[in-house]
CSV table of N, CA and C in Angstrom, one decimal:
chain,number,residue,atom,x,y,z
E,1,UNK,N,15.5,48.0,-57.3
E,1,UNK,CA,16.0,48.5,-56.1
E,1,UNK,C,15.4,47.9,-54.9
E,2,UNK,N,14.1,47.7,-55.0
E,2,UNK,CA,13.3,47.1,-53.8
E,2,UNK,C,13.8,45.6,-53.6
E,3,UNK,N,14.2,44.9,-54.7
E,3,UNK,CA,14.6,43.5,-54.5
E,3,UNK,C,16.0,43.5,-53.8
E,4,UNK,N,16.8,44.5,-54.1
E,4,UNK,CA,18.1,44.5,-53.5
E,4,UNK,C,17.9,44.8,-52.0
E,5,UNK,N,17.0,45.8,-51.7
E,5,UNK,CA,16.8,46.1,-50.3
E,5,UNK,C,16.2,44.9,-49.5
E,6,UNK,N,15.3,44.2,-50.2
E,6,UNK,CA,14.7,43.0,-49.5
E,6,UNK,C,15.7,41.9,-49.3
E,7,UNK,N,16.6,41.7,-50.3
E,7,UNK,CA,17.7,40.7,-50.1
E,7,UNK,C,18.6,41.2,-49.0
E,8,UNK,N,18.9,42.4,-48.9
E,8,UNK,CA,19.8,42.9,-47.9
E,8,UNK,C,19.3,42.8,-46.5
E,9,UNK,N,18.0,43.0,-46.4
E,9,UNK,CA,17.3,42.8,-45.1
E,9,UNK,C,17.3,41.3,-44.7
E,10,UNK,N,17.1,40.5,-45.6
E,10,UNK,CA,17.1,39.0,-45.3
E,10,UNK,C,18.5,38.6,-44.9
E,11,UNK,N,19.5,39.0,-45.6
E,11,UNK,CA,20.9,38.7,-45.2
E,11,UNK,C,21.3,39.3,-43.9
E,12,UNK,N,20.8,40.5,-43.6
E,12,UNK,CA,21.1,41.1,-42.3
E,12,UNK,C,20.4,40.3,-41.2
E,13,UNK,N,19.2,39.9,-41.4
E,13,UNK,CA,18.4,39.1,-40.4
E,13,UNK,C,19.1,37.8,-40.1
E,14,UNK,N,19.6,37.1,-41.2
E,14,UNK,CA,20.3,35.8,-41.0
E,14,UNK,C,21.6,36.0,-40.2
E,15,UNK,N,22.3,37.1,-40.5
E,15,UNK,CA,23.6,37.4,-39.8
E,15,UNK,C,23.3,37.7,-38.3
E,16,UNK,N,22.3,38.5,-38.1
E,16,UNK,CA,22.0,38.8,-36.7
E,16,UNK,C,21.6,37.5,-35.9
E,17,UNK,N,20.8,36.6,-36.6
E,17,UNK,CA,20.4,35.4,-35.9
E,17,UNK,C,21.6,34.5,-35.6
E,18,UNK,N,22.5,34.3,-36.6
E,18,UNK,CA,23.6,33.4,-36.3
E,18,UNK,C,24.7,34.0,-35.5
E,19,UNK,N,24.9,35.3,-35.5
E,19,UNK,CA,25.9,35.9,-34.8
E,19,UNK,C,25.6,36.4,-33.4
E,20,UNK,N,24.2,36.6,-33.2
E,20,UNK,CA,23.8,37.1,-31.9
E,20,UNK,C,22.9,36.1,-31.1
E,21,UNK,N,21.8,35.6,-31.8
E,21,UNK,CA,20.8,34.8,-31.1
E,21,UNK,C,21.4,33.4,-30.8
E,22,UNK,N,22.0,32.8,-31.7
E,22,UNK,CA,22.4,31.4,-31.5
E,22,UNK,C,23.6,31.4,-30.4
E,23,UNK,N,24.6,32.2,-30.5
E,23,UNK,CA,25.6,32.2,-29.4
E,23,UNK,C,25.0,32.5,-28.0
E,24,UNK,N,24.1,33.4,-27.9
E,24,UNK,CA,23.5,33.7,-26.6
E,24,UNK,C,22.7,32.5,-26.1
E,25,UNK,N,22.0,31.8,-27.0
E,25,UNK,CA,21.2,30.6,-26.6
E,25,UNK,C,22.1,29.5,-26.1
E,26,UNK,N,23.2,29.3,-26.8
E,26,UNK,CA,24.2,28.3,-26.4
E,26,UNK,C,24.9,28.6,-25.1
E,27,UNK,N,25.2,29.9,-24.9
E,27,UNK,CA,25.8,30.3,-23.7
E,27,UNK,C,24.9,30.1,-22.5
E,28,UNK,N,23.6,30.4,-22.7
E,28,UNK,CA,22.6,30.2,-21.6
E,28,UNK,C,22.5,28.7,-21.3
E,29,UNK,N,22.5,27.9,-22.3
E,29,UNK,CA,22.4,26.4,-22.0
E,29,UNK,C,23.6,25.9,-21.3
E,30,UNK,N,24.8,26.5,-21.6
E,30,UNK,CA,26.0,26.0,-20.9
E,30,UNK,C,26.0,26.4,-19.5
E,31,UNK,N,25.5,27.6,-19.1
E,31,UNK,CA,25.5,28.1,-17.8
E,31,UNK,C,24.5,27.5,-16.9
E,32,UNK,N,23.3,27.3,-17.4
E,32,UNK,CA,22.2,26.8,-16.6
E,32,UNK,C,21.2,25.9,-17.4
E,33,UNK,N,20.4,25.2,-16.7
E,33,UNK,CA,19.4,24.4,-17.3
E,33,UNK,C,18.0,25.1,-17.4
E,34,UNK,N,17.6,25.7,-18.5
E,34,UNK,CA,16.4,26.6,-18.5
E,34,UNK,C,15.2,25.8,-18.2
E,35,UNK,N,15.1,24.5,-18.5
E,35,UNK,CA,13.9,23.8,-18.2
E,35,UNK,C,13.9,23.0,-16.8
E,36,UNK,N,15.0,23.2,-16.1
E,36,UNK,CA,15.2,22.5,-14.8
E,36,UNK,C,15.0,21.0,-14.9
E,37,UNK,N,15.7,20.4,-15.8
E,37,UNK,CA,15.5,19.0,-16.0
E,37,UNK,C,16.5,18.1,-15.3
E,38,UNK,N,17.0,18.6,-14.2
E,38,UNK,CA,18.0,17.8,-13.4
E,38,UNK,C,17.3,16.6,-12.8
E,39,UNK,N,17.9,15.4,-12.8
E,39,UNK,CA,17.2,14.2,-12.2
E,39,UNK,C,17.2,14.3,-10.7
E,40,UNK,N,16.1,13.8,-10.1
E,40,UNK,CA,16.0,13.8,-8.7
E,40,UNK,C,16.2,12.4,-8.2
E,41,UNK,N,17.3,12.1,-7.5
E,41,UNK,CA,17.7,10.8,-7.1
E,41,UNK,C,16.7,10.2,-6.1
E,42,UNK,N,16.0,11.0,-5.4
E,42,UNK,CA,15.0,10.5,-4.4
E,42,UNK,C,13.7,10.2,-5.0
E,43,UNK,N,13.4,10.5,-6.2
E,43,UNK,CA,12.1,10.3,-6.9
E,43,UNK,C,12.1,8.8,-7.3
E,44,UNK,N,10.9,8.1,-7.0
E,44,UNK,CA,10.7,6.8,-7.5
E,44,UNK,C,10.4,6.8,-9.0
E,45,UNK,N,9.6,7.8,-9.4
E,45,UNK,CA,9.2,7.9,-10.8
E,45,UNK,C,8.9,9.4,-11.1
E,46,UNK,N,8.9,9.7,-12.4
E,46,UNK,CA,8.6,11.0,-12.8
E,46,UNK,C,7.2,11.1,-13.4
E,47,UNK,N,6.5,9.9,-13.3
E,47,UNK,CA,5.1,9.8,-13.9
E,47,UNK,C,4.1,10.7,-13.1
E,48,UNK,N,3.3,11.5,-13.8
E,48,UNK,CA,2.2,12.2,-13.2
E,48,UNK,C,0.9,11.7,-13.7
E,49,UNK,N,0.0,11.5,-12.8
E,49,UNK,CA,-1.3,10.9,-13.2
E,49,UNK,C,-2.2,12.0,-13.7
E,50,UNK,N,-3.0,11.8,-14.7
E,50,UNK,CA,-3.9,12.8,-15.2
E,50,UNK,C,-5.1,13.0,-14.2
E,51,UNK,N,-5.7,14.2,-14.4
E,51,UNK,CA,-6.9,14.5,-13.5
E,51,UNK,C,-8.0,13.5,-13.9
E,52,UNK,N,-8.7,13.1,-12.9
E,52,UNK,CA,-9.8,12.2,-13.2
E,52,UNK,C,-11.2,12.9,-13.4
E,53,UNK,N,-11.2,14.2,-13.4
E,53,UNK,CA,-12.4,14.9,-13.7
E,53,UNK,C,-12.9,14.6,-15.1
E,54,UNK,N,-14.2,14.4,-15.2
E,54,UNK,CA,-14.8,14.1,-16.6
E,54,UNK,C,-14.6,15.4,-17.5
E,55,UNK,N,-14.2,15.0,-18.7
E,55,UNK,CA,-14.0,16.1,-19.6
E,55,UNK,C,-15.3,16.5,-20.3
E,56,UNK,N,-15.5,17.8,-20.4
E,56,UNK,CA,-16.7,18.3,-21.0
E,56,UNK,C,-16.4,18.8,-22.4
E,57,UNK,N,-17.4,18.5,-23.3
E,57,UNK,CA,-17.2,18.9,-24.6
E,57,UNK,C,-17.6,20.4,-24.7
E,58,UNK,N,-16.9,21.1,-25.6
E,58,UNK,CA,-17.3,22.5,-25.9
E,58,UNK,C,-18.6,22.5,-26.6
E,59,UNK,N,-19.4,23.5,-26.4
E,59,UNK,CA,-20.8,23.5,-27.0
E,59,UNK,C,-20.8,23.4,-28.5
E,60,UNK,N,-19.7,23.9,-29.1
E,60,UNK,CA,-19.6,23.8,-30.6
E,60,UNK,C,-19.5,22.4,-31.1
E,61,UNK,N,-19.0,21.5,-30.3
E,61,UNK,CA,-18.8,20.1,-30.8
E,61,UNK,C,-19.9,19.2,-30.6
E,62,UNK,N,-21.0,19.7,-30.1
E,62,UNK,CA,-22.2,18.8,-29.8
E,62,UNK,C,-22.8,18.4,-31.2
E,63,UNK,N,-23.2,17.2,-31.3
E,63,UNK,CA,-23.9,16.7,-32.6
E,63,UNK,C,-25.2,17.4,-32.7
E,64,UNK,N,-25.6,17.6,-34.0
E,64,UNK,CA,-26.8,18.3,-34.3
E,64,UNK,C,-27.9,17.4,-34.7
């Protein structure tokens, strides 16, 4: 009986995922850009330079 219940829960979870979560995600992507990836025509480049501050090692990584 427990195996049937476990299988039923798995099937229900898959159905909810494909019938609710996936369509909502696709609809959101069609309506707007969640990551705001629109190109900027005025930008020369999208490159960002890293910080030049020296990196410090965590105390646990010090050689003994």
